[in-house]
PDB file of C-alpha atoms and ligand atoms in Angstrom:
ATOM      1  CA  MET A   1     119.160  50.239  26.841  1.00  0.00           C
ATOM      2  CA  SER A   2     117.734  52.131  29.807  1.00  0.00           C
ATOM      3  CA  ARG A   3     115.517  50.552  32.418  1.00  0.00           C
ATOM      4  CA  GLY A   4     111.773  51.000  31.968  1.00  0.00           C
ATOM      5  CA  ILE A   5     109.600  53.137  34.208  1.00  0.00           C
ATOM      6  CA  LEU A   6     107.340  51.579  36.807  1.00  0.00           C
ATOM      7  CA  VAL A   7     103.886  53.181  36.582  1.00  0.00           C
ATOM      8  CA  VAL A   8     101.374  52.702  39.391  1.00  0.00           C
ATOM      9  CA  VAL A   9      97.742  53.361  38.491  1.00  0.00           C
ATOM     10  CA  SER A  10      95.113  53.402  41.231  1.00  0.00           C
ATOM     11  CA  GLY A  11      91.553  54.646  41.305  1.00  0.00           C
ATOM     12  CA  PHE A  12      88.072  53.928  42.530  1.00  0.00           C
ATOM     13  CA  SER A  13      86.553  50.622  41.549  1.00  0.00           C
ATOM     14  CA  GLY A  14      84.431  51.427  38.479  1.00  0.00           C
ATOM     15  CA  ALA A  15      86.587  54.374  37.357  1.00  0.00           C
ATOM     16  CA  GLY A  16      87.391  52.383  34.227  1.00  0.00           C
ATOM     17  CA  LYS A  17      91.087  51.733  34.947  1.00  0.00           C
ATOM     18  CA  GLY A  18      90.986  48.288  33.341  1.00  0.00           C
ATOM     19  CA  THR A  19      89.535  49.651  30.076  1.00  0.00           C
ATOM     20  CA  VAL A  20      92.047  52.509  30.036  1.00  0.00           C
ATOM     21  CA  MET A  21      94.968  50.072  30.502  1.00  0.00           C
ATOM     22  CA  LYS A  22      93.696  47.726  27.817  1.00  0.00           C
ATOM     23  CA  ARG A  23      93.377  50.580  25.323  1.00  0.00           C
ATOM     24  CA  LEU A  24      96.808  51.982  26.266  1.00  0.00           C
ATOM     25  CA  LEU A  25      98.413  48.646  25.383  1.00  0.00           C
ATOM     26  CA  GLU A  26      96.466  48.384  22.116  1.00  0.00           C
ATOM     27  CA  LYS A  27      97.307  51.902  21.023  1.00  0.00           C
ATOM     28  CA  TYR A  28     100.917  52.322  22.096  1.00  0.00           C
ATOM     29  CA  GLU A  29     104.038  50.168  22.194  1.00  0.00           C
ATOM     30  CA  ASN A  30     106.556  49.332  24.885  1.00  0.00           C
ATOM     31  CA  TYR A  31     104.115  48.922  27.773  1.00  0.00           C
ATOM     32  CA  ALA A  32     103.797  45.760  29.852  1.00  0.00           C
ATOM     33  CA  LEU A  33     100.800  45.268  32.123  1.00  0.00           C
ATOM     34  CA  SER A  34     101.492  43.267  35.253  1.00  0.00           C
ATOM     35  CA  VAL A  35      98.997  40.461  35.925  1.00  0.00           C
ATOM     36  CA  SER A  36      98.131  40.298  39.632  1.00  0.00           C
ATOM     37  CA  VAL A  37      97.389  37.337  41.850  1.00  0.00           C
ATOM     38  CA  THR A  38      94.059  37.358  43.687  1.00  0.00           C
ATOM     39  CA  THR A  39      91.930  35.184  45.930  1.00  0.00           C
ATOM     40  CA  ARG A  40      88.771  36.782  44.499  1.00  0.00           C
ATOM     41  CA  LYS A  41      86.438  34.494  42.560  1.00  0.00           C
ATOM     42  CA  ARG A  42      86.931  34.619  38.793  1.00  0.00           C
ATOM     43  CA  ARG A  43      84.220  36.581  36.934  1.00  0.00           C
ATOM     44  CA  GLU A  44      82.675  34.829  33.967  1.00  0.00           C
ATOM     45  CA  GLU A  45      84.445  36.989  31.376  1.00  0.00           C
ATOM     46  CA  GLU A  46      87.860  36.717  33.054  1.00  0.00           C
ATOM     47  CA  THR A  47      90.706  34.422  31.979  1.00  0.00           C
ATOM     48  CA  GLU A  48      93.284  32.803  34.272  1.00  0.00           C
ATOM     49  CA  GLY A  49      96.736  34.264  33.624  1.00  0.00           C
ATOM     50  CA  LYS A  50      95.393  37.132  31.520  1.00  0.00           C
ATOM     51  CA  ASP A  51      93.171  39.079  33.886  1.00  0.00           C
ATOM     52  CA  TYR A  52      94.504  37.571  37.117  1.00  0.00           C
ATOM     53  CA  PHE A  53      96.191  34.497  38.520  1.00  0.00           C
ATOM     54  CA  PHE A  54      93.343  33.122  40.660  1.00  0.00           C
ATOM     55  CA  ARG A  55      94.682  31.383  43.777  1.00  0.00           C
ATOM     56  CA  SER A  56      93.397  30.059  47.117  1.00  0.00           C
ATOM     57  CA  GLU A  57      94.133  31.893  50.386  1.00  0.00           C
ATOM     58  CA  GLU A  58      96.694  29.191  51.284  1.00  0.00           C
ATOM     59  CA  GLU A  59      98.468  29.526  47.952  1.00  0.00           C
ATOM     60  CA  PHE A  60      98.485  33.310  48.274  1.00  0.00           C
ATOM     61  CA  GLU A  61      99.952  33.153  51.779  1.00  0.00           C
ATOM     62  CA  GLU A  62     102.670  30.861  50.487  1.00  0.00           C
ATOM     63  CA  LEU A  63     103.573  33.494  47.835  1.00  0.00           C
ATOM     64  CA  ILE A  64     103.865  36.089  50.611  1.00  0.00           C
ATOM     65  CA  ARG A  65     106.115  33.753  52.641  1.00  0.00           C
ATOM     66  CA  ARG A  66     108.348  33.146  49.629  1.00  0.00           C
ATOM     67  CA  ASP A  67     108.629  36.924  49.046  1.00  0.00           C
ATOM     68  CA  ALA A  68     107.334  36.395  45.499  1.00  0.00           C
ATOM     69  CA  LEU A  69     105.139  39.523  45.653  1.00  0.00           C
ATOM     70  CA  ILE A  70     106.297  43.149  45.502  1.00  0.00           C
ATOM     71  CA  GLU A  71     103.218  44.199  47.439  1.00  0.00           C
ATOM     72  CA  HIS A  72      99.929  42.760  48.576  1.00  0.00           C
ATOM     73  CA  ALA A  73      96.776  44.072  50.167  1.00  0.00           C
ATOM     74  CA  ARG A  74      93.338  43.007  51.289  1.00  0.00           C
ATOM     75  CA  TYR A  75      90.550  44.686  49.371  1.00  0.00           C
ATOM     76  CA  VAL A  76      86.890  44.001  50.205  1.00  0.00           C
ATOM     77  CA  ASP A  77      87.574  40.546  51.746  1.00  0.00           C
ATOM     78  CA  ASN A  78      90.095  39.337  49.165  1.00  0.00           C
ATOM     79  CA  TYR A  79      93.841  39.342  48.761  1.00  0.00           C
ATOM     80  CA  TYR A  80      95.492  40.998  45.746  1.00  0.00           C
ATOM     81  CA  GLY A  81      99.234  41.075  44.997  1.00  0.00           C
ATOM     82  CA  THR A  82     101.854  41.882  42.341  1.00  0.00           C
ATOM     83  CA  PRO A  83     104.306  39.134  41.279  1.00  0.00           C
ATOM     84  CA  ARG A  84     107.893  40.375  41.564  1.00  0.00           C
ATOM     85  CA  ALA A  85     109.595  38.336  38.798  1.00  0.00           C
ATOM     86  CA  TYR A  86     107.552  39.661  35.846  1.00  0.00           C
ATOM     87  CA  VAL A  87     107.909  43.310  36.874  1.00  0.00           C
ATOM     88  CA  GLU A  88     111.682  43.071  37.327  1.00  0.00           C
ATOM     89  CA  GLU A  89     112.169  41.190  34.057  1.00  0.00           C
ATOM     90  CA  LYS A  90     110.206  43.736  31.991  1.00  0.00           C
ATOM     91  CA  LEU A  91     111.805  46.787  33.635  1.00  0.00           C
ATOM     92  CA  GLU A  92     115.246  45.311  32.949  1.00  0.00           C
ATOM     93  CA  ALA A  93     114.223  44.739  29.306  1.00  0.00           C
ATOM     94  CA  GLY A  94     113.463  48.476  29.051  1.00  0.00           C
ATOM     95  CA  GLN A  95     109.670  48.217  29.017  1.00  0.00           C
ATOM     96  CA  ASP A  96     107.433  50.527  31.038  1.00  0.00           C
ATOM     97  CA  VAL A  97     105.493  48.345  33.463  1.00  0.00           C
ATOM     98  CA  ILE A  98     101.988  49.308  34.540  1.00  0.00           C
ATOM     99  CA  LEU A  99     100.599  48.138  37.883  1.00  0.00           C
ATOM    100  CA  GLU A 100      96.874  48.629  38.289  1.00  0.00           C
ATOM    101  CA  ILE A 101      96.563  48.343  42.063  1.00  0.00           C
ATOM    102  CA  GLU A 102      94.687  49.825  44.998  1.00  0.00           C
ATOM    103  CA  VAL A 103      96.029  52.479  47.375  1.00  0.00           C
ATOM    104  CA  GLN A 104      97.611  50.337  50.142  1.00  0.00           C
ATOM    105  CA  GLY A 105      99.602  48.354  47.591  1.00  0.00           C
ATOM    106  CA  ALA A 106     100.645  51.556  45.806  1.00  0.00           C
ATOM    107  CA  SER A 107     102.300  52.925  48.926  1.00  0.00           C
ATOM    108  CA  GLN A 108     104.219  49.639  49.422  1.00  0.00           C
ATOM    109  CA  VAL A 109     105.470  49.949  45.833  1.00  0.00           C
ATOM    110  CA  THR A 110     106.677  53.544  46.202  1.00  0.00           C
ATOM    111  CA  ASP A 111     108.556  52.580  49.411  1.00  0.00           C
ATOM    112  CA  GLN A 112     110.547  50.063  47.344  1.00  0.00           C
ATOM    113  CA  TYR A 113     110.607  51.949  44.023  1.00  0.00           C
ATOM    114  CA  PRO A 114     110.714  55.668  44.898  1.00  0.00           C
ATOM    115  CA  GLU A 115     111.307  56.480  41.209  1.00  0.00           C
ATOM    116  CA  ALA A 116     107.894  54.993  40.237  1.00  0.00           C
ATOM    117  CA  VAL A 117     105.319  57.324  38.673  1.00  0.00           C
ATOM    118  CA  THR A 118     101.945  57.254  40.425  1.00  0.00           C
ATOM    119  CA  ILE A 119      98.628  58.173  38.834  1.00  0.00           C
ATOM    120  CA  PHE A 120      95.159  58.261  40.374  1.00  0.00           C
ATOM    121  CA  VAL A 121      92.224  57.724  38.002  1.00  0.00           C
ATOM    122  CA  ALA A 122      88.782  59.022  39.008  1.00  0.00           C
ATOM    123  CA  ALA A 123      85.381  58.965  37.339  1.00  0.00           C
ATOM    124  CA  PRO A 124      83.898  62.418  36.559  1.00  0.00           C
ATOM    125  CA  THR A 125      81.364  62.106  39.436  1.00  0.00           C
ATOM    126  CA  MET A 126      80.360  59.628  42.165  1.00  0.00           C
ATOM    127  CA  GLU A 127      77.060  59.101  40.377  1.00  0.00           C
ATOM    128  CA  VAL A 128      78.859  58.049  37.177  1.00  0.00           C
ATOM    129  CA  LEU A 129      80.998  55.718  39.293  1.00  0.00           C
ATOM    130  CA  ARG A 130      77.936  54.076  40.857  1.00  0.00           C
ATOM    131  CA  GLN A 131      76.280  53.719  37.436  1.00  0.00           C
ATOM    132  CA  ARG A 132      79.404  52.081  35.957  1.00  0.00           C
ATOM    133  CA  LEU A 133      79.674  49.645  38.871  1.00  0.00           C
ATOM    134  CA  THR A 134      75.987  48.737  38.663  1.00  0.00           C
ATOM    135  CA  GLY A 135      75.993  48.668  34.851  1.00  0.00           C
ATOM    136  CA  ARG A 136      78.745  46.110  34.513  1.00  0.00           C
ATOM    137  CA  GLY A 137      76.581  43.672  36.437  1.00  0.00           C
ATOM    138  CA  THR A 138      79.473  41.650  37.853  1.00  0.00           C
ATOM    139  CA  GLU A 139      79.028  42.509  41.533  1.00  0.00           C
ATOM    140  CA  THR A 140      76.226  41.978  44.016  1.00  0.00           C
ATOM    141  CA  PRO A 141      74.545  45.093  45.516  1.00  0.00           C
ATOM    142  CA  GLU A 142      76.384  44.359  48.818  1.00  0.00           C
ATOM    143  CA  VAL A 143      79.790  44.338  47.121  1.00  0.00           C
ATOM    144  CA  ILE A 144      78.911  47.516  45.173  1.00  0.00           C
ATOM    145  CA  ALA A 145      77.970  49.187  48.467  1.00  0.00           C
ATOM    146  CA  GLN A 146      81.281  48.083  50.042  1.00  0.00           C
ATOM    147  CA  ARG A 147      83.250  49.382  47.052  1.00  0.00           C
ATOM    148  CA  MET A 148      81.410  52.734  47.086  1.00  0.00           C
ATOM    149  CA  LYS A 149      82.015  53.029  50.825  1.00  0.00           C
ATOM    150  CA  ARG A 150      85.720  52.452  50.295  1.00  0.00           C
ATOM    151  CA  THR A 151      86.031  55.471  47.959  1.00  0.00           C
ATOM    152  CA  TRP A 152      86.291  57.783  50.993  1.00  0.00           C
ATOM    153  CA  GLN A 153      89.283  55.859  52.382  1.00  0.00           C
ATOM    154  CA  GLU A 154      90.933  55.942  48.949  1.00  0.00           C
ATOM    155  CA  ALA A 155      90.096  59.592  48.217  1.00  0.00           C
ATOM    156  CA  GLN A 156      92.033  60.672  51.310  1.00  0.00           C
ATOM    157  CA  LEU A 157      95.213  59.335  49.702  1.00  0.00           C
ATOM    158  CA  ILE A 158      94.850  61.056  46.305  1.00  0.00           C
ATOM    159  CA  ASP A 159      97.402  63.713  47.217  1.00  0.00           C
ATOM    160  CA  CYS A 160     100.068  61.019  47.682  1.00  0.00           C
ATOM    161  CA  TYR A 161      99.926  60.471  43.890  1.00  0.00           C
ATOM    162  CA  ASP A 162     101.965  62.392  41.305  1.00  0.00           C
ATOM    163  CA  TYR A 163      99.063  62.850  38.867  1.00  0.00           C
ATOM    164  CA  ILE A 164      95.263  62.803  38.856  1.00  0.00           C
ATOM    165  CA  LEU A 165      93.417  61.780  35.724  1.00  0.00           C
ATOM    166  CA  ILE A 166      89.646  62.062  35.171  1.00  0.00           C
ATOM    167  CA  ASN A 167      88.288  59.311  32.956  1.00  0.00           C
ATOM    168  CA  ASP A 168      85.398  61.027  31.187  1.00  0.00           C
ATOM    169  CA  ASP A 169      86.535  60.294  27.629  1.00  0.00           C
ATOM    170  CA  LEU A 170      88.410  57.024  27.090  1.00  0.00           C
ATOM    171  CA  GLU A 171      90.629  58.078  24.151  1.00  0.00           C
ATOM    172  CA  LYS A 172      91.533  61.394  25.790  1.00  0.00           C
ATOM    173  CA  CYS A 173      92.344  59.646  29.051  1.00  0.00           C
ATOM    174  CA  VAL A 174      94.557  57.050  27.319  1.00  0.00           C
ATOM    175  CA  ASP A 175      96.429  59.708  25.328  1.00  0.00           C
ATOM    176  CA  THR A 176      97.018  61.819  28.443  1.00  0.00           C
ATOM    177  CA  LEU A 177      98.312  58.796  30.350  1.00  0.00           C
ATOM    178  CA  HIS A 178     100.713  58.022  27.497  1.00  0.00           C
ATOM    179  CA  GLN A 179     101.901  61.665  27.435  1.00  0.00           C
ATOM    180  CA  ILE A 180     102.514  61.642  31.194  1.00  0.00           C
ATOM    181  CA  ILE A 181     104.689  58.522  30.929  1.00  0.00           C
ATOM    182  CA  GLN A 182     106.581  59.817  27.899  1.00  0.00           C
ATOM    183  CA  SER A 183     107.253  63.135  29.665  1.00  0.00           C
ATOM    184  CA  GLU A 184     108.579  61.203  32.667  1.00  0.00           C
ATOM    185  CA  HIS A 185     111.195  59.650  30.355  1.00  0.00           C
ATOM    186  CA  LEU A 186     112.515  63.156  29.675  1.00  0.00           C
ATOM    187  CA  ARG A 187     113.090  64.099  33.321  1.00  0.00           C
ATOM    188  CA  THR A 188     116.699  65.165  33.846  1.00  0.00           C
ATOM    189  CA  GLU A 189     117.091  62.819  36.836  1.00  0.00           C
ATOM    190  CA  ARG A 190     116.247  59.884  34.555  1.00  0.00           C
ATOM    191  CA  ASN A 191     118.826  61.075  32.001  1.00  0.00           C
ATOM    192  CA  LEU A 192     121.997  61.625  34.004  1.00  0.00           C
ATOM    193  CA  GLU A 193     124.325  59.999  31.464  1.00  0.00           C
ATOM    194  CA  LEU A 194     122.901  62.001  28.578  1.00  0.00           C
ATOM    195  CA  THR A 195     123.184  65.204  30.602  1.00  0.00           C
ATOM    196  CA  LEU A 196     126.847  64.503  31.393  1.00  0.00           C
ATOM    197  CA  GLU A 197     127.572  63.738  27.740  1.00  0.00           C
ATOM    198  CA  ILE A 198     126.029  67.038  26.604  1.00  0.00           C
ATOM    199  CA  GLN A 199     127.925  68.942  29.296  1.00  0.00           C
ATOM    200  CA  LYS A 200     131.236  67.363  28.216  1.00  0.00           C
ATOM    201  CA  GLU A 201     130.599  68.243  24.581  1.00  0.00           C
ATOM    202  CA  ALA A 202     129.671  71.794  25.537  1.00  0.00           C
ATOM    203  CA  GLN A 203     132.828  72.122  27.615  1.00  0.00           C
ATOM    204  CA  LYS A 204     134.930  71.329  24.557  1.00  0.00           C
ATOM    205  CA  GLN A 205     133.460  74.392  22.846  1.00  0.00           C
ATOM    206  CA  ASP A 206     135.235  76.563  25.380  1.00  0.00           C
ATOM    207  CA  PRO A 207     138.700  75.049  25.895  1.00  0.00           C
ATOM    208  CA  GLU A 208     139.997  78.042  27.849  1.00  0.00           C
ATOM    209  CA  GLU A 209     137.419  77.733  30.531  1.00  0.00           C
ATOM    210  CA  GLU A 210     138.684  75.896  33.604  1.00  0.00           C
ATOM    211  CA  ASP A 211     135.837  73.620  34.471  1.00  0.00           C
ATOM    212  CA  PRO A 212     135.464  72.528  38.066  1.00  0.00           C
ATOM    213  CA  LEU A 213     133.083  69.757  37.031  1.00  0.00           C
ATOM    214  CA  PHE A 214     135.378  67.493  34.992  1.00  0.00           C
TER     215      PHE A 214
HETATM  216  P1  5GP B 301      88.737  43.920  41.024  1.00  0.00           P
HETATM  217  O1  5GP B 301      88.263  42.917  42.017  1.00  0.00           O
HETATM  218  O2  5GP B 301      87.665  44.891  40.618  1.00  0.00           O
HETATM  219  O3  5GP B 301      89.407  43.291  39.837  1.00  0.00           O
HETATM  220  O4  5GP B 301      89.871  44.792  41.750  1.00  0.00           O
HETATM  221  C1  5GP B 301      89.617  45.383  42.981  1.00  0.00           C
HETATM  222  C2  5GP B 301      90.740  46.363  43.336  1.00  0.00           C
HETATM  223  O5  5GP B 301      91.959  45.627  43.523  1.00  0.00           O
HETATM  224  C3  5GP B 301      91.014  47.395  42.248  1.00  0.00           C
HETATM  225  O6  5GP B 301      91.132  48.669  42.878  1.00  0.00           O
HETATM  226  C4  5GP B 301      92.339  46.966  41.672  1.00  0.00           C
HETATM  227  O7  5GP B 301      93.097  48.067  41.204  1.00  0.00           O
HETATM  228  C5  5GP B 301      92.997  46.331  42.872  1.00  0.00           C
HETATM  229  N1  5GP B 301      94.072  45.393  42.533  1.00  0.00           N
HETATM  230  C6  5GP B 301      94.167  44.564  41.464  1.00  0.00           C
HETATM  231  N2  5GP B 301      95.324  43.890  41.478  1.00  0.00           N
HETATM  232  C7  5GP B 301      95.994  44.317  42.583  1.00  0.00           C
HETATM  233  C8  5GP B 301      97.286  43.979  43.147  1.00  0.00           C
HETATM  234  O8  5GP B 301      98.065  43.192  42.637  1.00  0.00           O
HETATM  235  N3  5GP B 301      97.610  44.603  44.296  1.00  0.00           N
HETATM  236  C9  5GP B 301      96.797  45.514  44.913  1.00  0.00           C
HETATM  237  N4  5GP B 301      97.226  46.077  46.021  1.00  0.00           N
HETATM  238  N5  5GP B 301      95.595  45.842  44.404  1.00  0.00           N
HETATM  239  C10 5GP B 301      95.203  45.250  43.253  1.00  0.00           C
END
């Protein structure tokens, strides 16, 4: 069985990444969504271990010291990080692992996993983004302002990503994301053994040809 693909999804807060990921897992098989650790306060609708592992600053710093996180970053006054063990286990088991993380963390991941696929999700307009952030009613106006302000910092890094995806229609966005990942599986550099096998078989069709490859 071949190793799964690590998929890094970033995007502005309010772009709907969480909803897109949830729908991707409902609709298609073989994806594993990494659950991050955070020091942010749990929102009422969130569940420990499902949405996040909620930890204190001290506990989080201990995870950093023990090298238990692939990456970590501070985002609007809180720590966020990706547990290493789960990601490695699922990739080894051949599942495609999705990390939904912000831009600083994404660049730490691609340093360690250069073969990762990176996707930036944006809302159709800044106004739609603001409306979604306000509409979900989970953040104070101050936090919404901080998150909107941060879009400029994040937008400057969009061209470091392999793909950009506009989330204007949920189903379309989910299907496109799935197609991107499935196409990545077909890249020749991810299929070296298969390529060699085909070349060997093809060589046999022309026994007279001296082949410098084999
Ligand atoms: P929220 O507080 O809205 O759940 O997330 C805030 C931001 O933190 C989002 O952009 C989200 O993608 C990002 N985030 C969530 N988990 C992680 C993580 O493990 N690492 C990093 N670097 N960012 C994360």
